[in-house]
Structure formats: structure tokens, C-alpha cells
Short mmCIF file of C-alpha atoms in Angstrom, two decimals:
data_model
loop_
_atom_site.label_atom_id
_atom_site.label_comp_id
_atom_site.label_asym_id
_atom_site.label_seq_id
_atom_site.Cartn_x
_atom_site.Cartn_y
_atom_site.Cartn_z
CA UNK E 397 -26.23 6.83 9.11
CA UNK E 398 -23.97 4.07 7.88
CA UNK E 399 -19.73 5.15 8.82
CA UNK E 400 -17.53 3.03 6.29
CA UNK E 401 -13.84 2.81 8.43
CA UNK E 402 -11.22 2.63 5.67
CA UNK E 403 -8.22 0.62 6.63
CA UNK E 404 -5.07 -0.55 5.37
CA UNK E 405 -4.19 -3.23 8.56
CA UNK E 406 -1.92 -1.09 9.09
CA UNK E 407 -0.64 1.08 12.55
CA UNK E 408 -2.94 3.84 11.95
CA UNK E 409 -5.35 1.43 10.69
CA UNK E 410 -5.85 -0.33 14.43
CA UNK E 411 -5.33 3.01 16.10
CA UNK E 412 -8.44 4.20 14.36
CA UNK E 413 -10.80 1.11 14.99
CA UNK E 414 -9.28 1.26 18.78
CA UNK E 415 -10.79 5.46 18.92
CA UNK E 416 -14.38 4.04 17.44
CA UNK E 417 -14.40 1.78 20.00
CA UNK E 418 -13.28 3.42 22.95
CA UNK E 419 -16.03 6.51 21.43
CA UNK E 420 -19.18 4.24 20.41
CA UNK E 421 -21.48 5.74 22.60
CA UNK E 422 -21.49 8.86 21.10
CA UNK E 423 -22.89 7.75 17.56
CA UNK E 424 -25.82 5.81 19.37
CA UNK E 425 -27.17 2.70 17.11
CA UNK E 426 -25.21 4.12 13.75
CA UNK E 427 -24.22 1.32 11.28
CA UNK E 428 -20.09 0.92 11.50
CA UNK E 429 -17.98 -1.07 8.60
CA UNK E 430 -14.06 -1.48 8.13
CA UNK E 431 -13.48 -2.09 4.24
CA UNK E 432 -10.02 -3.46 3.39
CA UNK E 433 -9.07 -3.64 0.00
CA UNK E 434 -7.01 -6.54 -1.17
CA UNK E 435 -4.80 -5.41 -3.64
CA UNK E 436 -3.45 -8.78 -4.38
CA UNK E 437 0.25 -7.54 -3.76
CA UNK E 438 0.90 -7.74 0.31
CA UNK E 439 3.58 -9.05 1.82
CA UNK E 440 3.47 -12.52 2.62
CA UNK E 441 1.92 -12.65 6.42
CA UNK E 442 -0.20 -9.74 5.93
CA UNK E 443 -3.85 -12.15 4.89
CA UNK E 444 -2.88 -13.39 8.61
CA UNK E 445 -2.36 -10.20 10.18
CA UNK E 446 -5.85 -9.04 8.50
CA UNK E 447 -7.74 -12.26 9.69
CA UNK E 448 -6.66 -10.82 13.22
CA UNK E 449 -8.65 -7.44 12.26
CA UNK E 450 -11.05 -8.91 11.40
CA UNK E 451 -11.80 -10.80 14.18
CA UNK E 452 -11.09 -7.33 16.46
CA UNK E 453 -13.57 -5.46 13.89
CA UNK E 454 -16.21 -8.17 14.58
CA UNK E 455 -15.86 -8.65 18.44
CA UNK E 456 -16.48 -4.51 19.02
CA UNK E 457 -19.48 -4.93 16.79
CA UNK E 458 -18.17 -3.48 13.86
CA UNK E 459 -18.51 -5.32 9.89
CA UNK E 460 -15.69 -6.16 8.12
CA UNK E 461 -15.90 -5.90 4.42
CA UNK E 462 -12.80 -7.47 2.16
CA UNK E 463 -13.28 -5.79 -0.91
CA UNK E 464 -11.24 -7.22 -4.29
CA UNK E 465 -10.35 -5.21 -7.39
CA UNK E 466 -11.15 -6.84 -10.95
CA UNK E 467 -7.27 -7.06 -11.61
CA UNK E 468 -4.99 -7.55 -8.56
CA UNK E 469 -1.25 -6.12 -9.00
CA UNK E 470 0.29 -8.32 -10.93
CA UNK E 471 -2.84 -8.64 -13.50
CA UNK E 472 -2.75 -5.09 -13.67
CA UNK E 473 0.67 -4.33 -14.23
CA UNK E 474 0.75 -6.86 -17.15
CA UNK E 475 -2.93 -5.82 -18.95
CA UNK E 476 -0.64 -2.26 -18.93
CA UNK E 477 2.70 -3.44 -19.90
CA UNK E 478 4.28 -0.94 -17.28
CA UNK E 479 4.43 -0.75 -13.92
CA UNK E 480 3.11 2.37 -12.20
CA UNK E 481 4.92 5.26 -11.27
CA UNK E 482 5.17 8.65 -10.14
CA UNK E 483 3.42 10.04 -13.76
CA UNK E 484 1.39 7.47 -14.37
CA UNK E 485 0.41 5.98 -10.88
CA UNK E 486 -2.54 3.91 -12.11
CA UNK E 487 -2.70 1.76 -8.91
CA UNK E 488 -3.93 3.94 -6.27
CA UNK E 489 -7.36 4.30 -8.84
CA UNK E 490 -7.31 0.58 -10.18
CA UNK E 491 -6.69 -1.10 -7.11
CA UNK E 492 -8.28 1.15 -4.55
CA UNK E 493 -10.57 3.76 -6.14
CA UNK E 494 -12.71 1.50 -8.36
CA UNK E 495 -13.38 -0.98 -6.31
CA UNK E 496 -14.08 1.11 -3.35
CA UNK E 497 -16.72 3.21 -5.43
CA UNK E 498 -18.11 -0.08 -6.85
CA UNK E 499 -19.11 -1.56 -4.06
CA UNK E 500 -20.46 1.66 -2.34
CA UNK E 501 -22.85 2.00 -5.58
CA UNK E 502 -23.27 -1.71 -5.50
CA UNK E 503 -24.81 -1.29 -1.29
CA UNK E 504 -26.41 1.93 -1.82
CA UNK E 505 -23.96 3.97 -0.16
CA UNK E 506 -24.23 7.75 -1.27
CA UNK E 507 -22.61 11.13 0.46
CA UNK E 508 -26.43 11.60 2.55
CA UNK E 509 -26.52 8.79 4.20
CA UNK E 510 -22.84 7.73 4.84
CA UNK E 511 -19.41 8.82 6.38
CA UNK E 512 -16.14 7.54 5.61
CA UNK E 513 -13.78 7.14 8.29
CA UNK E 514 -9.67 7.29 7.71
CA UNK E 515 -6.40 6.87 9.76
CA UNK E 516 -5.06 10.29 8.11
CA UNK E 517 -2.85 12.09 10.52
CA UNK E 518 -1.26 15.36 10.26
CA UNK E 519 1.81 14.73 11.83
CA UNK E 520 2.97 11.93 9.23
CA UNK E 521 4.46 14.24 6.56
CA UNK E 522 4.27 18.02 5.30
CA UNK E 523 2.07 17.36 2.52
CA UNK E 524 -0.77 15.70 5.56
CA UNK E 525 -0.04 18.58 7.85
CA UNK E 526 -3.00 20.59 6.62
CA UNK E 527 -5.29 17.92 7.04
CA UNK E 528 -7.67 18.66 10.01
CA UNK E 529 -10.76 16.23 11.66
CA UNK E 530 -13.17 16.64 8.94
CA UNK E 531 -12.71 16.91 5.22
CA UNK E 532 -14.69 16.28 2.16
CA UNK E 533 -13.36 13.39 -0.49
CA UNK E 534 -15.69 12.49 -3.51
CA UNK E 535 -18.65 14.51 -2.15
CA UNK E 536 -18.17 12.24 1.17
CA UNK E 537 -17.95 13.89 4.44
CA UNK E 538 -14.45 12.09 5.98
CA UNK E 539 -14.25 11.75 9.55
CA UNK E 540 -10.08 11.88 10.40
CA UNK E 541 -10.47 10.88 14.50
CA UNK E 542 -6.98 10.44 14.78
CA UNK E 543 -5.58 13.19 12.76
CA UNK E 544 -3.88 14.97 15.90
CA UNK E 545 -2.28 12.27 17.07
CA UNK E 546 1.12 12.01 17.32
CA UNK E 547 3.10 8.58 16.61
CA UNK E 548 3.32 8.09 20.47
CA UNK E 549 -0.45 8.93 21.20
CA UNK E 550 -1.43 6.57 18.52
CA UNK E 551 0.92 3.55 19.77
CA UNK E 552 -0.99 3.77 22.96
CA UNK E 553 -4.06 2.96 21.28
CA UNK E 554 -2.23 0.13 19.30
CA UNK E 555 -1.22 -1.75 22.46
CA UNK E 556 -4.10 -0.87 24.01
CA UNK E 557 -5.98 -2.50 21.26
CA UNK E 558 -3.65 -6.31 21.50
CA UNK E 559 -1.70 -5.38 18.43
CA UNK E 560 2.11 -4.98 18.28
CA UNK E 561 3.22 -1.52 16.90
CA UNK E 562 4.08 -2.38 13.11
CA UNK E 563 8.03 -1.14 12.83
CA UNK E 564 7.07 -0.02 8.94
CA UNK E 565 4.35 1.42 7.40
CA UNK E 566 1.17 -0.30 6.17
CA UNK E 567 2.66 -3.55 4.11
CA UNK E 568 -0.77 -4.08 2.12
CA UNK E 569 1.27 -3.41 -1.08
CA UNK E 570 4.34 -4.80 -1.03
CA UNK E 571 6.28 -2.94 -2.25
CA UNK E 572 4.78 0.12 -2.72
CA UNK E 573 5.88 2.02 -6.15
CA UNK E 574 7.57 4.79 -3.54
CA UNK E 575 9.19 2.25 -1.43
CA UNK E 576 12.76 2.73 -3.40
CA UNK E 577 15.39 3.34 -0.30
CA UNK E 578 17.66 0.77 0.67
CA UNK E 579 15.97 0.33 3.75
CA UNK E 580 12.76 -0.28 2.19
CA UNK E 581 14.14 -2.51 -1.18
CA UNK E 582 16.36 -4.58 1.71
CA UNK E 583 12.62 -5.59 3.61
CA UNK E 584 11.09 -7.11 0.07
CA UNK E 585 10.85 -10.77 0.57
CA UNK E 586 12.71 -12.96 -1.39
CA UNK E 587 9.88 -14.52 -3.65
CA UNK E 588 8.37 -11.18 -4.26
CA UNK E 589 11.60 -10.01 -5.64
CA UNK E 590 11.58 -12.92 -8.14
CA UNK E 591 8.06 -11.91 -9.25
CA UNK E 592 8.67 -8.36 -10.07
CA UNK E 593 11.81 -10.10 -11.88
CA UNK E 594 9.40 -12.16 -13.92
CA UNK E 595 7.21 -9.32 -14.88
CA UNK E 596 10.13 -6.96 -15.82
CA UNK E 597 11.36 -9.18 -17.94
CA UNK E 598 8.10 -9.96 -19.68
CA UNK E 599 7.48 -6.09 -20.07
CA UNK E 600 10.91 -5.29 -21.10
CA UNK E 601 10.86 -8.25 -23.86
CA UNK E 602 7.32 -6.55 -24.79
CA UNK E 603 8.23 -3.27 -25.14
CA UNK E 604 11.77 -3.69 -26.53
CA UNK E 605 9.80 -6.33 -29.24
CA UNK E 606 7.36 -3.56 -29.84
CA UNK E 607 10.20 -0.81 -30.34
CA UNK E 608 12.29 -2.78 -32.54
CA UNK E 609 9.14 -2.92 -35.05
CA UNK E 610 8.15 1.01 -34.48
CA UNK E 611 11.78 1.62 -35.35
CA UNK E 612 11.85 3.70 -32.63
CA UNK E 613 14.92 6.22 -31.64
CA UNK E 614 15.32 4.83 -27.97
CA UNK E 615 15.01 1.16 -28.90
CA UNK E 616 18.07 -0.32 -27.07
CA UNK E 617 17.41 -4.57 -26.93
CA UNK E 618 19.42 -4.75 -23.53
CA UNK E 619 17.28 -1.75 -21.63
CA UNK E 620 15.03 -3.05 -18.68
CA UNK E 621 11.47 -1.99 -17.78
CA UNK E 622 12.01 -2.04 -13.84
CA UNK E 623 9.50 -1.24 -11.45
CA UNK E 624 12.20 0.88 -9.68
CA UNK E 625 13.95 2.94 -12.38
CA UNK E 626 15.57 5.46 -11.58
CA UNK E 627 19.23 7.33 -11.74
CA UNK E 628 18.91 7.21 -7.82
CA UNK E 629 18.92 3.40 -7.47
CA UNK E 630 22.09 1.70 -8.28
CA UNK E 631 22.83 2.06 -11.56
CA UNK E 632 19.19 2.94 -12.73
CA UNK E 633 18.93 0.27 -15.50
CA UNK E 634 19.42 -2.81 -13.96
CA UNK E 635 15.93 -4.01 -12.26
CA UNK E 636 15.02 -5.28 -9.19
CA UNK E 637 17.89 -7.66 -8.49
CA UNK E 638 21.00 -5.50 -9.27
CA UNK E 639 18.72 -2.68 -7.40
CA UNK E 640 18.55 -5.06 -4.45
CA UNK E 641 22.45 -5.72 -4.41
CA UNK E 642 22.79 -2.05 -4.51
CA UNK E 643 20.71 -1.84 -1.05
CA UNK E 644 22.87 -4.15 0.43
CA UNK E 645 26.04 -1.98 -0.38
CA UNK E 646 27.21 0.83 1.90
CA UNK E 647 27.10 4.31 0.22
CA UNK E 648 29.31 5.17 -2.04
CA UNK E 649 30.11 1.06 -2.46
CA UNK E 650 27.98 -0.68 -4.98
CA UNK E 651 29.52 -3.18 -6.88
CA UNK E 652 27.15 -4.64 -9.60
CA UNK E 653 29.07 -7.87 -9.39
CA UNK E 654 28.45 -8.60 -5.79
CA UNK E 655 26.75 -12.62 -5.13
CA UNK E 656 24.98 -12.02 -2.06
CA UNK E 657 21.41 -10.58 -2.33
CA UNK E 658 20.00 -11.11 1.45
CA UNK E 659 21.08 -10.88 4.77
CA UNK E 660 19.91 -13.44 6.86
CA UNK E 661 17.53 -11.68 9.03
CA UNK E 662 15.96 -9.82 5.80
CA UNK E 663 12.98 -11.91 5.61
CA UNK E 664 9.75 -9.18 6.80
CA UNK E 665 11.52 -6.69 8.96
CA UNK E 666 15.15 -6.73 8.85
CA UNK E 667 16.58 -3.25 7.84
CA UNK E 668 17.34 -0.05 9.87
#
């Protein structure tokens, strides 16, 4: 039997590896792997944090698979000339499904002779609370070790394991499409934020273009394509930037005008 860890690099990423570890013995000689998929859209020291796991994976006798999409973020969001969202959330199957299901097929991993571990637990949110040690995804019996675990519990094994406790959650995408509070917008590095600039100005110019020659009844030349729209950040029109200034305001006090974009300390973890 062949167990396939799936991991983010995140907390309850290294939590999980730390329970195979510490629980080897009871799954004899069985094959382990930790897959990581590289969705081409972390945060900036993330490739470093993952050479770390790697290395952890590798020491405890476990593989370490880096598995690549055909399209990484950026690729993707162009080849669809939207960003995803909440109705059309194309990411989680481009960028994680496909490519994990590829390369199973592509090794000759099938539900009989393969189980696929996960850092699932039930106290993260309502919608998780059901989840219990075992499940079933894609015909695949899922292992959930750490599903009982509370966040304290699972720090344990984090420092147990070498690893700092990660302040956020898992920054493999970054940022993730439901990443929209100020606390979250105010942690997106500064270089990112230019990039999702660039590519909502090459969608909006796309789309408007397109809309002008459909003659169609919402075509407004001045609207922007954001990857955050929404009537619940800042003004809901103005893309990343002016959605960035907005996170910086106090509630209640957003002033589209306003210069300053960053605090000093926002670079990776500054926020509250």
C-alpha cells in the first residue's frame, strides 16, 4: 500500500508529516509520499520554506513529490480572461485537481492500492466540523490523522517537528481568491500587488474591447476586472490598489485619494 500525504507547507501541513512520523511503526514497510503542488502563485519565501519540507519529508524516510500544473496562476488567469471567484472558482480544479489526478494515473496510483493522507481538521471552521478520521474523496479512502486536533494540540507537533508556528494560514497561493479582509489584502507583498495590477488591467482592456464590439448593455470603458470585486471592498470597482488603500484605512475612513499603500512592517506578516 502506497499513502500519498497531501500538503500545502503549511501549519497543518507539518503537523501531519510530524503524526506519520511519530506513528510509522504501525503501517510496517508501507510506501509514504508528500505531494506539494506548485501553483505558481506563493508568496515570495514560500519555495524556501518548502525546500525545508522537503528536506524534513526526506530525513523521516518519506518522498517528496513537487508536482506542477500545465498553467500556473498567472497563465491561467490570462488563457481565461477572468480571475476566479466564488461562481466560477476554476483554480482549486486547474491548479490542484488536474495535476494531482495526472500524476496519480501517470504512477499507477488507483483507490486499491493507495491512501491519501490530509491535514483536514474539524475544528478549523463549521463547514470542516463534520469531517471525521476517515472519508472517501474521488473513490480514495482519505486518512484525516489530525482531524481532532485542536490549534494548540497541533502547534505542539509543529515545534516539536523544528518548524515555527505559521501566524496565517497556508501562503501557497498568495493571495488566495477568499483572502479579501483588510488583514489579509494588508499581508500581499508589494510586487504581487503590481502583478495582479498588470493582469487586471490586461483583462479589463480585454473585456471592455470585447464589449464595446458586442454592443453590450453593461459596457462601461472605465469599469475594472479586479480579482477582488466586490461592494464589500472599498469602493468595489477600483482593483487591487485602491482595494489595498482601503485596507490601510480604519473603518468607516477610506479615502480613495490617500498616497500611502504600505506600512513599513507589511512585507510577509505584518497585519493583526
Amino acid at each position: 500500500m502506497t499513502n500519498l500525504i497531501s500538503i500545502s507547507g503549511g501549519n497543518d501541513s507539518i503537523a501531519m508529516i510530524k503524526w506519520v512520523i511519530e506513528n510509522r511503526e504501525h503501517f510496517e514497510d508501507e510506501r509514504f509520499i508528500a505531494t506539494y503542488i506548485n501553483t505558481g502563485w506563493a508568496i515570495s519565501w514560500w519555495a524556501g520554506r518548502m525546500i525545508k519540507v522537503k528536506a524534513f519529508c526526506e530525513d523521516n524516510d518519506i518522498e517528496y513529490v513537487e508536482i506542477k500544473p500545465a498553467l500556473g496562476f498567472e497563465e491561467l488567469v490570462r488563457k481565461k480572461g477572468i480571475f476566479p471567484n466564488r461562481i466560477q472558482k476554476y483554480c482549486t480544479f486547474e491548479l490542484k485537481i488536474k495535476p494531482s489526478v495526472r500524476w496519480r494515473k501517470e504512477n499507477k496510483f488507483t483507490p486499491k492500492n493507495t491512501l491519501v493522507f490530509t491535514g483536514v481538521r474539524a475544528d478549523e471552521s463549521a463547514r470542516r466540523a463534520h469531517y471525521t478520521s476517515t472519508d472517501q474523496l474521488d473513490g480514495y479512502t482519505m486518512i484525516n490523522p489530525i482531524v481532532y486536533l485542536n490549534d494548540e494540540q497541533r502547534d505542539e507537533y509543529i515545534v516539536n517537528s523544528g518548524f515555527d508556528v505559521l501566524p496565517t494560514r497556508s501562503s501557497e497561493c498568495h493571495p488566495c481568491i477568499y483572502e479579501a479582509s483588510k488583514t489579509a489584502l494588508r499581508r500581499i507583498e508589494p510586487d504581487r500587488v503590481e502583478l495582479i495590477s498588470e493582469l487586471e488591467k490586461d483583462i479589463s482592456d480585454f473585456t471592455n474591447a470585447k464589449r464595446k464590439l458586442q454592443k453590450h448593455q453593461n459596457h462601461n470603458p472605465d469599469e475594472i476586472f479586479g480579482m477582488f470585486n466586490s461592494a464589500n471592498i472599498g469602493s468595489g470597482l477600483g482593483g487591487i490598489k485602491e482595494q489595498i488603500r482601503w485596507a490601510n484605512t480604519s473603518k468607516g475612513r477610506y479615502v480613495k485619494e490617500q498616497e500611502d499603500m504600505f506600512c513599513d512592517e507589511q512585507f510577509g506578516y505584518c497585519g493583526d
